[in-house]
């Protein structure tokens, strides 16, 4: 029993906490967090005793709202009225004589950041890391949260562990946070001018199957297939944030690190993943990746009671590079499959998506291995352009590089006409033609020969087919693991900002 002495205050706190043990918010709610702003409504939930109702208060400078809810099977849930961007707010949950309060809450846009090691890649390891970390204090309204690395054979309703609770950014904190996620949020905040919440949930060395539900995998014939335990790109010197590699089993990361978030209202998601799938179910990625996006959208929509949009925006990074001397086509094929084999995004199969092309951002001397390039600033900036145009409807924002709209073979020349004006540099090998004696579609095993750029104009490039002694059956561009040096691919947008993505075209389907 507590005695009346100098420790009486501590004893009182202990007793109060014991009373409150059954009443708490779910793991990913906390002080300093960002909740989704209007027109969507934020969802809050937590745990409590089934014997009593829970009253939830939202209090701001000009706002007071209360809501009474039942506790069912040990959990309660409220949907707050829509709130304009800003804050701060406090939220208090009360049950009988117990209460818990979250302070310094802001309303803004909440973005989920997922994928493997290039999304997990921390800000402390990018180019100019010290200067980037020093910027953190200038963005107190960009709040960050990180899920801990966990696996589960069953779908969890809540996170088992939290690596970083909701926090106001500091140099040390953002140094250990996803560089792409943080920079995307920081760049976005400068455009939006209101709070941005960033949720990092990613794990290095993981294939898309681990992040997909059984429902999604079934659509691609992948359900029930045991994953390999081998990690193809694991680098022993990487920090613990990248490993050890989880066992490759279907849905184990969906179950543990995505499913718990479904009740939370989000604005959208960004994704950087695919390196692992260059050596695992590569031929299925054109199905499995879009299927995962579709499934996430449906699940978040249902989990949030319809508050997260059924077609919430989904941005992703088209893979960068790995092996400068690689002969395998696995990386260019994966890049193509990332777009559901359209070559661009958004497209008819992947609506309300946007893509950051990273093929021109190699980093041969990266201390973390060439598969982990340090220039995450350009990656995040290109993602931000996509968000501004696709998500926020900003007019006049270019976010896609040039893509072929017409390909014409005439004589010894192929004229490639693009969707926009282009900036072109000479190249003898970036374009390749497929030569064949038979009328068959071309693939990686076909004979491909260099097609040098001969000339170009405002929105077209002409390449030579003189090296082909037979019929020209296909054309492709940047179809290599490492097609060019840093920001030195042959074809860019007219302002030289956005690279043309890789493409492949067959003359005969």
PDB file of N, CA and C in Angstrom, residues 241-337:
ATOM      1  N   UNK A 241      18.034  -2.158 -39.905  1.00  0.00           N
ATOM      2  CA  UNK A 241      16.765  -1.724 -40.484  1.00  0.00           C
ATOM      3  C   UNK A 241      16.445  -2.509 -41.749  1.00  0.00           C
ATOM      4  N   UNK A 242      17.451  -3.034 -42.427  1.00  0.00           N
ATOM      5  CA  UNK A 242      17.232  -3.771 -43.662  1.00  0.00           C
ATOM      6  C   UNK A 242      17.085  -5.274 -43.428  1.00  0.00           C
ATOM      7  N   UNK A 243      17.365  -5.763 -42.252  1.00  0.00           N
ATOM      8  CA  UNK A 243      17.348  -7.206 -42.077  1.00  0.00           C
ATOM      9  C   UNK A 243      17.391  -7.550 -40.604  1.00  0.00           C
ATOM     10  N   UNK A 244      17.475  -8.824 -40.261  1.00  0.00           N
ATOM     11  CA  UNK A 244      17.683  -9.915 -41.216  1.00  0.00           C
ATOM     12  C   UNK A 244      16.485 -10.125 -42.120  1.00  0.00           C
ATOM     13  N   UNK A 245      16.722 -10.777 -43.239  1.00  0.00           N
ATOM     14  CA  UNK A 245      15.658 -10.959 -44.204  1.00  0.00           C
ATOM     15  C   UNK A 245      14.544 -11.826 -43.632  1.00  0.00           C
ATOM     16  N   UNK A 246      13.297 -11.388 -43.766  1.00  0.00           N
ATOM     17  CA  UNK A 246      12.195 -12.220 -43.296  1.00  0.00           C
ATOM     18  C   UNK A 246      12.044 -13.439 -44.187  1.00  0.00           C
ATOM     19  N   UNK A 247      11.504 -14.501 -43.627  1.00  0.00           N
ATOM     20  CA  UNK A 247      11.232 -15.677 -44.446  1.00  0.00           C
ATOM     21  C   UNK A 247      10.237 -15.291 -45.533  1.00  0.00           C
ATOM     22  N   UNK A 248      10.502 -15.736 -46.750  1.00  0.00           N
ATOM     23  CA  UNK A 248       9.628 -15.358 -47.861  1.00  0.00           C
ATOM     24  C   UNK A 248       8.370 -16.216 -47.851  1.00  0.00           C
ATOM     25  N   UNK A 249       7.366 -15.737 -47.171  1.00  0.00           N
ATOM     26  CA  UNK A 249       6.082 -16.412 -47.155  1.00  0.00           C
ATOM     27  C   UNK A 249       5.011 -15.432 -47.586  1.00  0.00           C
ATOM     28  N   UNK A 250       4.043 -15.931 -48.316  1.00  0.00           N
ATOM     29  CA  UNK A 250       2.959 -15.070 -48.773  1.00  0.00           C
ATOM     30  C   UNK A 250       2.246 -14.400 -47.610  1.00  0.00           C
ATOM     31  N   UNK A 251       1.994 -13.111 -47.755  1.00  0.00           N
ATOM     32  CA  UNK A 251       1.083 -12.340 -46.893  1.00  0.00           C
ATOM     33  C   UNK A 251       1.598 -12.048 -45.493  1.00  0.00           C
ATOM     34  N   UNK A 252       2.807 -12.499 -45.119  1.00  0.00           N
ATOM     35  CA  UNK A 252       3.233 -12.330 -43.730  1.00  0.00           C
ATOM     36  C   UNK A 252       3.429 -10.860 -43.349  1.00  0.00           C
ATOM     37  N   UNK A 253       3.762 -10.009 -44.310  1.00  0.00           N
ATOM     38  CA  UNK A 253       3.922  -8.582 -44.005  1.00  0.00           C
ATOM     39  C   UNK A 253       2.612  -7.830 -44.195  1.00  0.00           C
ATOM     40  N   UNK A 254       1.807  -8.276 -45.121  1.00  0.00           N
ATOM     41  CA  UNK A 254       0.440  -7.747 -45.182  1.00  0.00           C
ATOM     42  C   UNK A 254      -0.259  -7.975 -43.837  1.00  0.00           C
ATOM     43  N   UNK A 255      -0.141  -9.171 -43.309  1.00  0.00           N
ATOM     44  CA  UNK A 255      -0.810  -9.514 -42.051  1.00  0.00           C
ATOM     45  C   UNK A 255      -0.339  -8.659 -40.886  1.00  0.00           C
ATOM     46  N   UNK A 256       0.979  -8.452 -40.795  1.00  0.00           N
ATOM     47  CA  UNK A 256       1.560  -7.830 -39.602  1.00  0.00           C
ATOM     48  C   UNK A 256       1.774  -6.339 -39.716  1.00  0.00           C
ATOM     49  N   UNK A 257       2.010  -5.821 -40.949  1.00  0.00           N
ATOM     50  CA  UNK A 257       2.463  -4.434 -41.074  1.00  0.00           C
ATOM     51  C   UNK A 257       1.583  -3.550 -41.955  1.00  0.00           C
ATOM     52  N   UNK A 258       0.546  -4.130 -42.596  1.00  0.00           N
ATOM     53  CA  UNK A 258      -0.403  -3.327 -43.376  1.00  0.00           C
ATOM     54  C   UNK A 258      -1.818  -3.492 -42.845  1.00  0.00           C
ATOM     55  N   UNK A 259      -2.251  -4.732 -42.651  1.00  0.00           N
ATOM     56  CA  UNK A 259      -3.622  -4.980 -42.179  1.00  0.00           C
ATOM     57  C   UNK A 259      -3.960  -4.206 -40.908  1.00  0.00           C
ATOM     58  N   UNK A 260      -3.061  -4.054 -39.939  1.00  0.00           N
ATOM     59  CA  UNK A 260      -3.410  -3.285 -38.738  1.00  0.00           C
ATOM     60  C   UNK A 260      -3.807  -1.835 -39.011  1.00  0.00           C
ATOM     61  N   UNK A 261      -3.356  -1.263 -40.128  1.00  0.00           N
ATOM     62  CA  UNK A 261      -3.635   0.144 -40.416  1.00  0.00           C
ATOM     63  C   UNK A 261      -4.986   0.372 -41.107  1.00  0.00           C
ATOM     64  N   UNK A 262      -5.709  -0.688 -41.432  1.00  0.00           N
ATOM     65  CA  UNK A 262      -6.869  -0.530 -42.296  1.00  0.00           C
ATOM     66  C   UNK A 262      -7.934   0.408 -41.733  1.00  0.00           C
ATOM     67  N   UNK A 263      -8.055   0.467 -40.409  1.00  0.00           N
ATOM     68  CA  UNK A 263      -9.070   1.344 -39.819  1.00  0.00           C
ATOM     69  C   UNK A 263      -8.706   2.821 -39.919  1.00  0.00           C
ATOM     70  N   UNK A 264      -7.452   3.114 -40.171  1.00  0.00           N
ATOM     71  CA  UNK A 264      -6.999   4.495 -40.228  1.00  0.00           C
ATOM     72  C   UNK A 264      -7.340   5.113 -41.579  1.00  0.00           C
ATOM     73  N   UNK A 265      -7.847   6.320 -41.578  1.00  0.00           N
ATOM     74  CA  UNK A 265      -8.137   7.020 -42.823  1.00  0.00           C
ATOM     75  C   UNK A 265      -6.846   7.595 -43.385  1.00  0.00           C
ATOM     76  N   UNK A 266      -6.562   7.280 -44.654  1.00  0.00           N
ATOM     77  CA  UNK A 266      -5.358   7.800 -45.295  1.00  0.00           C
ATOM     78  C   UNK A 266      -5.721   8.529 -46.580  1.00  0.00           C
ATOM     79  N   UNK A 267      -4.820   9.388 -47.019  1.00  0.00           N
ATOM     80  CA  UNK A 267      -4.992  10.092 -48.288  1.00  0.00           C
ATOM     81  C   UNK A 267      -4.509   9.235 -49.448  1.00  0.00           C
ATOM     82  N   UNK A 268      -3.339   8.593 -49.267  1.00  0.00           N
ATOM     83  CA  UNK A 268      -2.771   7.806 -50.350  1.00  0.00           C
ATOM     84  C   UNK A 268      -1.553   7.044 -49.878  1.00  0.00           C
ATOM     85  N   UNK A 269      -0.865   6.401 -50.837  1.00  0.00           N
ATOM     86  CA  UNK A 269       0.311   5.599 -50.524  1.00  0.00           C
ATOM     87  C   UNK A 269       1.377   5.806 -51.589  1.00  0.00           C
ATOM     88  N   UNK A 270       2.637   5.678 -51.168  1.00  0.00           N
ATOM     89  CA  UNK A 270       3.748   5.614 -52.125  1.00  0.00           C
ATOM     90  C   UNK A 270       4.517   4.337 -51.852  1.00  0.00           C
ATOM     91  N   UNK A 271       5.184   3.827 -52.890  1.00  0.00           N
ATOM     92  CA  UNK A 271       5.722   2.460 -52.855  1.00  0.00           C
ATOM     93  C   UNK A 271       7.049   2.413 -53.610  1.00  0.00           C
ATOM     94  N   UNK A 272       8.042   1.756 -53.012  1.00  0.00           N
ATOM     95  CA  UNK A 272       9.329   1.541 -53.683  1.00  0.00           C
ATOM     96  C   UNK A 272       9.713   0.088 -53.415  1.00  0.00           C
ATOM     97  N   UNK A 273       9.504  -0.759 -54.400  1.00  0.00           N
ATOM     98  CA  UNK A 273       9.734  -2.188 -54.234  1.00  0.00           C
ATOM     99  C   UNK A 273       9.809  -2.830 -55.616  1.00  0.00           C
ATOM    100  N   UNK A 274      10.398  -4.006 -55.700  1.00  0.00           N
ATOM    101  CA  UNK A 274      10.447  -4.740 -56.950  1.00  0.00           C
ATOM    102  C   UNK A 274      11.774  -5.434 -57.175  1.00  0.00           C
ATOM    103  N   UNK A 275      12.832  -4.942 -56.525  1.00  0.00           N
ATOM    104  CA  UNK A 275      14.141  -5.546 -56.727  1.00  0.00           C
ATOM    105  C   UNK A 275      14.109  -7.046 -56.413  1.00  0.00           C
ATOM    106  N   UNK A 276      13.438  -7.416 -55.340  1.00  0.00           N
ATOM    107  CA  UNK A 276      13.375  -8.829 -54.982  1.00  0.00           C
ATOM    108  C   UNK A 276      12.637  -9.651 -56.022  1.00  0.00           C
ATOM    109  N   UNK A 277      11.663  -9.075 -56.672  1.00  0.00           N
ATOM    110  CA  UNK A 277      10.882  -9.828 -57.649  1.00  0.00           C
ATOM    111  C   UNK A 277      11.566  -9.963 -59.007  1.00  0.00           C
ATOM    112  N   UNK A 278      12.734  -9.334 -59.178  1.00  0.00           N
ATOM    113  CA  UNK A 278      13.486  -9.578 -60.413  1.00  0.00           C
ATOM    114  C   UNK A 278      13.979 -11.020 -60.463  1.00  0.00           C
ATOM    115  N   UNK A 279      14.002 -11.683 -59.320  1.00  0.00           N
ATOM    116  CA  UNK A 279      14.454 -13.069 -59.263  1.00  0.00           C
ATOM    117  C   UNK A 279      13.423 -13.977 -58.610  1.00  0.00           C
ATOM    118  N   UNK A 280      12.193 -13.480 -58.472  1.00  0.00           N
ATOM    119  CA  UNK A 280      11.151 -14.281 -57.835  1.00  0.00           C
ATOM    120  C   UNK A 280       9.796 -13.915 -58.426  1.00  0.00           C
ATOM    121  N   UNK A 281       9.196 -14.854 -59.144  1.00  0.00           N
ATOM    122  CA  UNK A 281       7.894 -14.643 -59.783  1.00  0.00           C
ATOM    123  C   UNK A 281       7.884 -13.383 -60.644  1.00  0.00           C
ATOM    124  N   UNK A 282       8.980 -13.159 -61.352  1.00  0.00           N
ATOM    125  CA  UNK A 282       9.088 -11.988 -62.224  1.00  0.00           C
ATOM    126  C   UNK A 282       7.954 -11.941 -63.242  1.00  0.00           C
ATOM    127  N   UNK A 283       7.624 -13.098 -63.813  1.00  0.00           N
ATOM    128  CA  UNK A 283       6.611 -13.132 -64.862  1.00  0.00           C
ATOM    129  C   UNK A 283       5.219 -12.858 -64.335  1.00  0.00           C
ATOM    130  N   UNK A 284       5.036 -12.873 -63.021  1.00  0.00           N
ATOM    131  CA  UNK A 284       3.725 -12.622 -62.417  1.00  0.00           C
ATOM    132  C   UNK A 284       3.539 -11.173 -61.954  1.00  0.00           C
ATOM    133  N   UNK A 285       4.615 -10.382 -61.986  1.00  0.00           N
ATOM    134  CA  UNK A 285       4.548  -9.060 -61.355  1.00  0.00           C
ATOM    135  C   UNK A 285       3.563  -8.125 -62.053  1.00  0.00           C
ATOM    136  N   UNK A 286       3.386  -8.281 -63.354  1.00  0.00           N
ATOM    137  CA  UNK A 286       2.426  -7.430 -64.063  1.00  0.00           C
ATOM    138  C   UNK A 286       1.004  -7.667 -63.574  1.00  0.00           C
ATOM    139  N   UNK A 287       0.793  -8.812 -62.944  1.00  0.00           N
ATOM    140  CA  UNK A 287      -0.501  -9.101 -62.321  1.00  0.00           C
ATOM    141  C   UNK A 287      -0.473  -8.811 -60.829  1.00  0.00           C
ATOM    142  N   UNK A 288       0.579  -9.283 -60.147  1.00  0.00           N
ATOM    143  CA  UNK A 288       0.587  -9.229 -58.679  1.00  0.00           C
ATOM    144  C   UNK A 288       0.666  -7.813 -58.133  1.00  0.00           C
ATOM    145  N   UNK A 289       1.421  -6.934 -58.798  1.00  0.00           N
ATOM    146  CA  UNK A 289       1.527  -5.566 -58.289  1.00  0.00           C
ATOM    147  C   UNK A 289       0.214  -4.788 -58.440  1.00  0.00           C
ATOM    148  N   UNK A 290      -0.400  -4.742 -59.626  1.00  0.00           N
ATOM    149  CA  UNK A 290      -1.705  -4.074 -59.709  1.00  0.00           C
ATOM    150  C   UNK A 290      -2.759  -4.729 -58.823  1.00  0.00           C
ATOM    151  N   UNK A 291      -2.695  -6.052 -58.679  1.00  0.00           N
ATOM    152  CA  UNK A 291      -3.668  -6.729 -57.819  1.00  0.00           C
ATOM    153  C   UNK A 291      -3.492  -6.310 -56.366  1.00  0.00           C
ATOM    154  N   UNK A 292      -2.239  -6.136 -55.922  1.00  0.00           N
ATOM    155  CA  UNK A 292      -2.001  -5.664 -54.571  1.00  0.00           C
ATOM    156  C   UNK A 292      -2.577  -4.268 -54.366  1.00  0.00           C
ATOM    157  N   UNK A 293      -2.373  -3.391 -55.340  1.00  0.00           N
ATOM    158  CA  UNK A 293      -2.915  -2.031 -55.235  1.00  0.00           C
ATOM    159  C   UNK A 293      -4.429  -2.072 -55.131  1.00  0.00           C
ATOM    160  N   UNK A 294      -5.082  -2.838 -56.001  1.00  0.00           N
ATOM    161  CA  UNK A 294      -6.540  -2.954 -55.963  1.00  0.00           C
ATOM    162  C   UNK A 294      -7.014  -3.439 -54.605  1.00  0.00           C
ATOM    163  N   UNK A 295      -6.330  -4.443 -54.071  1.00  0.00           N
ATOM    164  CA  UNK A 295      -6.745  -5.043 -52.811  1.00  0.00           C
ATOM    165  C   UNK A 295      -6.533  -4.087 -51.644  1.00  0.00           C
ATOM    166  N   UNK A 296      -5.388  -3.392 -51.622  1.00  0.00           N
ATOM    167  CA  UNK A 296      -5.168  -2.392 -50.583  1.00  0.00           C
ATOM    168  C   UNK A 296      -6.283  -1.353 -50.608  1.00  0.00           C
ATOM    169  N   UNK A 297      -6.630  -0.898 -51.784  1.00  0.00           N
ATOM    170  CA  UNK A 297      -7.657   0.136 -51.896  1.00  0.00           C
ATOM    171  C   UNK A 297      -8.987  -0.332 -51.322  1.00  0.00           C
ATOM    172  N   UNK A 298      -9.390  -1.527 -51.701  1.00  0.00           N
ATOM    173  CA  UNK A 298     -10.661  -2.050 -51.205  1.00  0.00           C
ATOM    174  C   UNK A 298     -10.614  -2.253 -49.693  1.00  0.00           C
ATOM    175  N   UNK A 299      -9.505  -2.800 -49.204  1.00  0.00           N
ATOM    176  CA  UNK A 299      -9.391  -3.097 -47.781  1.00  0.00           C
ATOM    177  C   UNK A 299      -9.360  -1.829 -46.933  1.00  0.00           C
ATOM    178  N   UNK A 300      -8.612  -0.806 -47.342  1.00  0.00           N
ATOM    179  CA  UNK A 300      -8.577   0.447 -46.588  1.00  0.00           C
ATOM    180  C   UNK A 300      -9.930   1.148 -46.632  1.00  0.00           C
ATOM    181  N   UNK A 301     -10.604   1.071 -47.762  1.00  0.00           N
ATOM    182  CA  UNK A 301     -11.923   1.687 -47.883  1.00  0.00           C
ATOM    183  C   UNK A 301     -12.909   1.036 -46.906  1.00  0.00           C
ATOM    184  N   UNK A 302     -12.935  -0.293 -46.884  1.00  0.00           N
ATOM    185  CA  UNK A 302     -13.839  -0.997 -45.986  1.00  0.00           C
ATOM    186  C   UNK A 302     -13.431  -0.805 -44.532  1.00  0.00           C
ATOM    187  N   UNK A 303     -12.128  -0.905 -44.258  1.00  0.00           N
ATOM    188  CA  UNK A 303     -11.659  -0.798 -42.889  1.00  0.00           C
ATOM    189  C   UNK A 303     -11.937   0.546 -42.252  1.00  0.00           C
ATOM    190  N   UNK A 304     -11.924   1.597 -43.067  1.00  0.00           N
ATOM    191  CA  UNK A 304     -12.163   2.951 -42.543  1.00  0.00           C
ATOM    192  C   UNK A 304     -13.631   3.343 -42.608  1.00  0.00           C
ATOM    193  N   UNK A 305     -14.483   2.395 -42.908  1.00  0.00           N
ATOM    194  CA  UNK A 305     -15.900   2.713 -43.005  1.00  0.00           C
ATOM    195  C   UNK A 305     -16.224   3.611 -44.179  1.00  0.00           C
ATOM    196  N   UNK A 306     -15.444   3.481 -45.252  1.00  0.00           N
ATOM    197  CA  UNK A 306     -15.687   4.281 -46.445  1.00  0.00           C
ATOM    198  C   UNK A 306     -14.993   5.617 -46.463  1.00  0.00           C
ATOM    199  N   UNK A 307     -14.191   5.926 -45.453  1.00  0.00           N
ATOM    200  CA  UNK A 307     -13.533   7.235 -45.392  1.00  0.00           C
ATOM    201  C   UNK A 307     -12.310   7.303 -46.302  1.00  0.00           C
ATOM    202  N   UNK A 308     -11.471   6.275 -46.310  1.00  0.00           N
ATOM    203  CA  UNK A 308     -10.379   6.225 -47.280  1.00  0.00           C
ATOM    204  C   UNK A 308     -10.977   5.913 -48.645  1.00  0.00           C
ATOM    205  N   UNK A 309     -10.605   6.681 -49.643  1.00  0.00           N
ATOM    206  CA  UNK A 309     -11.211   6.549 -50.972  1.00  0.00           C
ATOM    207  C   UNK A 309     -10.994   5.151 -51.537  1.00  0.00           C
ATOM    208  N   UNK A 310     -12.002   4.651 -52.236  1.00  0.00           N
ATOM    209  CA  UNK A 310     -11.934   3.336 -52.841  1.00  0.00           C
ATOM    210  C   UNK A 310     -10.868   3.267 -53.930  1.00  0.00           C
ATOM    211  N   UNK A 311     -10.533   4.410 -54.485  1.00  0.00           N
ATOM    212  CA  UNK A 311      -9.469   4.476 -55.500  1.00  0.00           C
ATOM    213  C   UNK A 311      -8.344   5.386 -55.040  1.00  0.00           C
ATOM    214  N   UNK A 312      -7.993   5.312 -53.750  1.00  0.00           N
ATOM    215  CA  UNK A 312      -7.013   6.256 -53.223  1.00  0.00           C
ATOM    216  C   UNK A 312      -5.735   6.250 -54.071  1.00  0.00           C
ATOM    217  N   UNK A 313      -5.090   7.409 -54.225  1.00  0.00           N
ATOM    218  CA  UNK A 313      -3.919   7.517 -55.100  1.00  0.00           C
ATOM    219  C   UNK A 313      -2.760   6.668 -54.615  1.00  0.00           C
ATOM    220  N   UNK A 314      -2.054   6.095 -55.582  1.00  0.00           N
ATOM    221  CA  UNK A 314      -0.947   5.201 -55.284  1.00  0.00           C
ATOM    222  C   UNK A 314       0.222   5.570 -56.187  1.00  0.00           C
ATOM    223  N   UNK A 315       1.302   6.091 -55.591  1.00  0.00           N
ATOM    224  CA  UNK A 315       2.497   6.436 -56.340  1.00  0.00           C
ATOM    225  C   UNK A 315       3.570   5.381 -56.138  1.00  0.00           C
ATOM    226  N   UNK A 316       4.414   5.188 -57.138  1.00  0.00           N
ATOM    227  CA  UNK A 316       5.468   4.197 -57.003  1.00  0.00           C
ATOM    228  C   UNK A 316       6.703   4.623 -57.781  1.00  0.00           C
ATOM    229  N   UNK A 317       7.823   4.025 -57.421  1.00  0.00           N
ATOM    230  CA  UNK A 317       9.102   4.313 -58.053  1.00  0.00           C
ATOM    231  C   UNK A 317       9.441   3.179 -59.008  1.00  0.00           C
ATOM    232  N   UNK A 318       9.635   3.510 -60.271  1.00  0.00           N
ATOM    233  CA  UNK A 318      10.122   2.510 -61.215  1.00  0.00           C
ATOM    234  C   UNK A 318      11.599   2.255 -60.900  1.00  0.00           C
ATOM    235  N   UNK A 319      12.000   0.991 -60.889  1.00  0.00           N
ATOM    236  CA  UNK A 319      13.311   0.613 -60.369  1.00  0.00           C
ATOM    237  C   UNK A 319      14.465   1.394 -60.988  1.00  0.00           C
ATOM    238  N   UNK A 320      15.464   1.631 -60.147  1.00  0.00           N
ATOM    239  CA  UNK A 320      16.707   2.240 -60.605  1.00  0.00           C
ATOM    240  C   UNK A 320      17.583   1.144 -61.213  1.00  0.00           C
ATOM    241  N   UNK A 321      18.790   0.956 -60.749  1.00  0.00           N
ATOM    242  CA  UNK A 321      19.741   0.025 -61.357  1.00  0.00           C
ATOM    243  C   UNK A 321      20.399  -0.843 -60.298  1.00  0.00           C
ATOM    244  N   UNK A 322      21.163  -1.851 -60.762  1.00  0.00           N
ATOM    245  CA  UNK A 322      21.856  -2.741 -59.836  1.00  0.00           C
ATOM    246  C   UNK A 322      23.248  -3.108 -60.340  1.00  0.00           C
ATOM    247  N   UNK A 323      23.310  -3.762 -61.516  1.00  0.00           N
ATOM    248  CA  UNK A 323      24.571  -4.316 -62.007  1.00  0.00           C
ATOM    249  C   UNK A 323      24.899  -3.704 -63.367  1.00  0.00           C
ATOM    250  N   UNK A 324      25.967  -2.925 -63.398  1.00  0.00           N
ATOM    251  CA  UNK A 324      26.315  -2.208 -64.624  1.00  0.00           C
ATOM    252  C   UNK A 324      26.648  -3.148 -65.775  1.00  0.00           C
ATOM    253  N   UNK A 325      27.160  -4.331 -65.492  1.00  0.00           N
ATOM    254  CA  UNK A 325      27.553  -5.260 -66.548  1.00  0.00           C
ATOM    255  C   UNK A 325      26.575  -6.418 -66.712  1.00  0.00           C
ATOM    256  N   UNK A 326      25.389  -6.286 -66.147  1.00  0.00           N
ATOM    257  CA  UNK A 326      24.419  -7.386 -66.189  1.00  0.00           C
ATOM    258  C   UNK A 326      23.994  -7.695 -67.619  1.00  0.00           C
ATOM    259  N   UNK A 327      23.867  -8.949 -67.907  1.00  0.00           N
ATOM    260  CA  UNK A 327      23.345  -9.391 -69.195  1.00  0.00           C
ATOM    261  C   UNK A 327      21.875  -9.795 -69.098  1.00  0.00           C
ATOM    262  N   UNK A 328      21.413  -9.994 -67.892  1.00  0.00           N
ATOM    263  CA  UNK A 328      20.028 -10.386 -67.677  1.00  0.00           C
ATOM    264  C   UNK A 328      19.079  -9.225 -67.969  1.00  0.00           C
ATOM    265  N   UNK A 329      17.891  -9.552 -68.463  1.00  0.00           N
ATOM    266  CA  UNK A 329      16.846  -8.549 -68.708  1.00  0.00           C
ATOM    267  C   UNK A 329      15.868  -8.439 -67.539  1.00  0.00           C
ATOM    268  N   UNK A 330      16.218  -8.986 -66.385  1.00  0.00           N
ATOM    269  CA  UNK A 330      15.254  -9.032 -65.284  1.00  0.00           C
ATOM    270  C   UNK A 330      14.858  -7.645 -64.786  1.00  0.00           C
ATOM    271  N   UNK A 331      15.809  -6.721 -64.706  1.00  0.00           N
ATOM    272  CA  UNK A 331      15.452  -5.381 -64.245  1.00  0.00           C
ATOM    273  C   UNK A 331      14.565  -4.639 -65.254  1.00  0.00           C
ATOM    274  N   UNK A 332      14.928  -4.576 -66.541  1.00  0.00           N
ATOM    275  CA  UNK A 332      14.013  -3.912 -67.473  1.00  0.00           C
ATOM    276  C   UNK A 332      12.653  -4.595 -67.567  1.00  0.00           C
ATOM    277  N   UNK A 333      12.609  -5.913 -67.459  1.00  0.00           N
ATOM    278  CA  UNK A 333      11.322  -6.594 -67.488  1.00  0.00           C
ATOM    279  C   UNK A 333      10.484  -6.238 -66.271  1.00  0.00           C
ATOM    280  N   UNK A 334      11.130  -6.166 -65.100  1.00  0.00           N
ATOM    281  CA  UNK A 334      10.400  -5.776 -63.895  1.00  0.00           C
ATOM    282  C   UNK A 334       9.881  -4.358 -64.021  1.00  0.00           C
ATOM    283  N   UNK A 335      10.693  -3.450 -64.551  1.00  0.00           N
ATOM    284  CA  UNK A 335      10.237  -2.070 -64.748  1.00  0.00           C
ATOM    285  C   UNK A 335       8.983  -2.039 -65.631  1.00  0.00           C
ATOM    286  N   UNK A 336       9.008  -2.832 -66.684  1.00  0.00           N
ATOM    287  CA  UNK A 336       7.855  -2.893 -67.587  1.00  0.00           C
ATOM    288  C   UNK A 336       6.626  -3.447 -66.859  1.00  0.00           C
ATOM    289  N   UNK A 337       6.838  -4.507 -66.084  1.00  0.00           N
ATOM    290  CA  UNK A 337       5.726  -5.116 -65.344  1.00  0.00           C
ATOM    291  C   UNK A 337       5.186  -4.193 -64.251  1.00  0.00           C
TER     292      UNK A 337
END
